[in-house]
Amino acid sequence: MNSQKWTEKFPLLRRVAAAEEIIWLNPSFSPFHSVHRTSIRESIVEESEKRFLRFKPWMQEVFSIDEPYQSPLTEVRKLQHVLQIPGRLFIKQDSELPVAGSIKARGGFHEVFAWAEQLALKHHLLTGWSDDYRRLNTPEAKALFSSYTIAVGSTGNLGMSIGIMGTSFGFQSTVHMSNDAKKWKKDRLRNSGARVLEYTGDYSRAVEEGRRQCLKDETCHFVDDERSTLLFAGYTTAASELAVQLRQAGLYPDENHPLFVYLPCGVGGGPGGVAFGLKRLFGKHVHCFFAEPTHSPAMLLGLVTREHEKICVQDLGLDNQTEADGLAVGRPSALASKVMEPLLSGAYTIEDDRLYEYLDLLMNTEQFYLEPSALAGMAGPEKTAASGYFEKYAIDPGTVTHVVWGTGGGLVPEDIRAEDRRKRKSPKEFQNEAD
Ligand SMILES: *Cc1c(COP(=O)(O)O)cnc(C)c1O
């Protein structure tokens, strides 16, 4: 179908095709839908949590960190005051996740762990799950892993997560990147010992090429961002961590404390995994929204048309050009998009200029940095409030706990951070910001 047929069938897509900011409430959603409606087994969550625990001593030894998988949940009162949002406002700082500095630590590490574990058991480096996994940090283990390759196609952060973790085990690591990936990310990867191959065209092309090359080779494992259940499973573990943090804040989600979560979305695996985990724990008390750039609303299109991975943003005449490189994705993952259909409250789009406004505003008010992609969730509270969603479900805005998922930025060099702040076009747009 061409663009006009889609916009006739779904009038909202006219504004999407014009790259306008919109919010869409999902007609297939009900607060009562549970994760059992999806094709994903609930047990993947616990399985991944246990795998993370088995590798914890290895992580602690190799990277000298006590808590290798946790990120802070930070209440941002000054920012909330400027944005004039009722309820409470928090940012989940996945930018502070150790080693990878982004949400990709959750999915990416999990898949590298799973492969390393499988090989180690097969070659008797480990005798079972109860073994001391620090055995994988020996010359003998590294010699084994060095005859295997781990590969991935990526716009940046997934590549860094897999590349850095892969080389830490001793794997040969290959990252297939689209040429719009940021230069510092490529440099950083090459410095860590990974091989970086670049492709013209967008991210799907890099994934396709990587998948094709790896399939021919039995010693190669391809981390498939568009299809992997192991990646998805790794992301789900964020939920129990958030549950502990909310409980400590006295805001465990219930009738009187509805939780709203805003997740920047690329192919959908990261936000999808987190949302799956949250729905599993909190059920009808959590409401999840995805955020995408106006030029790359891949998941939105897949869900609105229910064509999932069979439609891409180019079908609507959009160019998939955005500064939010983690979200520069033209086609959603089939896995994530189908899982989210009954669970997602809605999705919205945001212009690149707005990301830079939020970036600078966050630095001015709370003094911390997130990369442009990671700021897409910031518009969530304002957009949901204007959408009629609270009225539809009789939610008092004053009782809402908003969690904006700050998906990355921890590894961004100082000079790039300063450059990002200068990209803000309209200084002091928000009321009270000058205070
Ligand atoms: C990858 C990424 C996302 C989105 O994750 P997907 O699995 O691609 O949907 C969001 N923000 C940042 C910073 C990312 O790197």
Coordinates of C-alpha atoms and ligand atoms in Angstrom, one line a residue, residues 104 157 264-271 326-327 371 373 407-408, ligand 1:
K104 CA 21.5 -1.9 26.5
N157 CA 24.5 1.6 22.3
P264 CA 12.1 5.9 24.4
C265 CA 11.6 3.3 21.7
G266 CA 13.7 2.2 18.8
V267 CA 13.1 -1.4 17.6
G268 CA 11.1 -1.9 20.8
G269 CA 13.0 -4.7 22.5
G270 CA 14.3 -2.5 25.3
P271 CA 11.1 -0.6 26.2
G326 CA 19.3 5.1 19.4
L327 CA 15.8 5.6 18.0
E371 CA 21.9 11.6 25.6
S373 CA 17.5 9.6 22.5
T407 CA 17.8 5.2 28.7
G408 CA 21.4 6.3 28.1
Ligands
LIG1 C1 18.5 1.3 22.2 C2 18.0 2.5 22.8 C3 16.7 2.8 23.1 C4 15.5 1.9 22.5 O1 15.7 0.5 22.7 P1 15.1 -0.4 21.5 O2 15.3 -1.8 22.0 O3 15.9 -0.1 20.3 O4 13.7 0.0 21.3 C5 16.3 4.0 23.7 N1 17.3 4.8 24.2 C6 18.6 4.6 24.0 C7 19.6 5.6 24.6 C8 19.0 3.4 23.4 O5 20.3 3.2 23.2

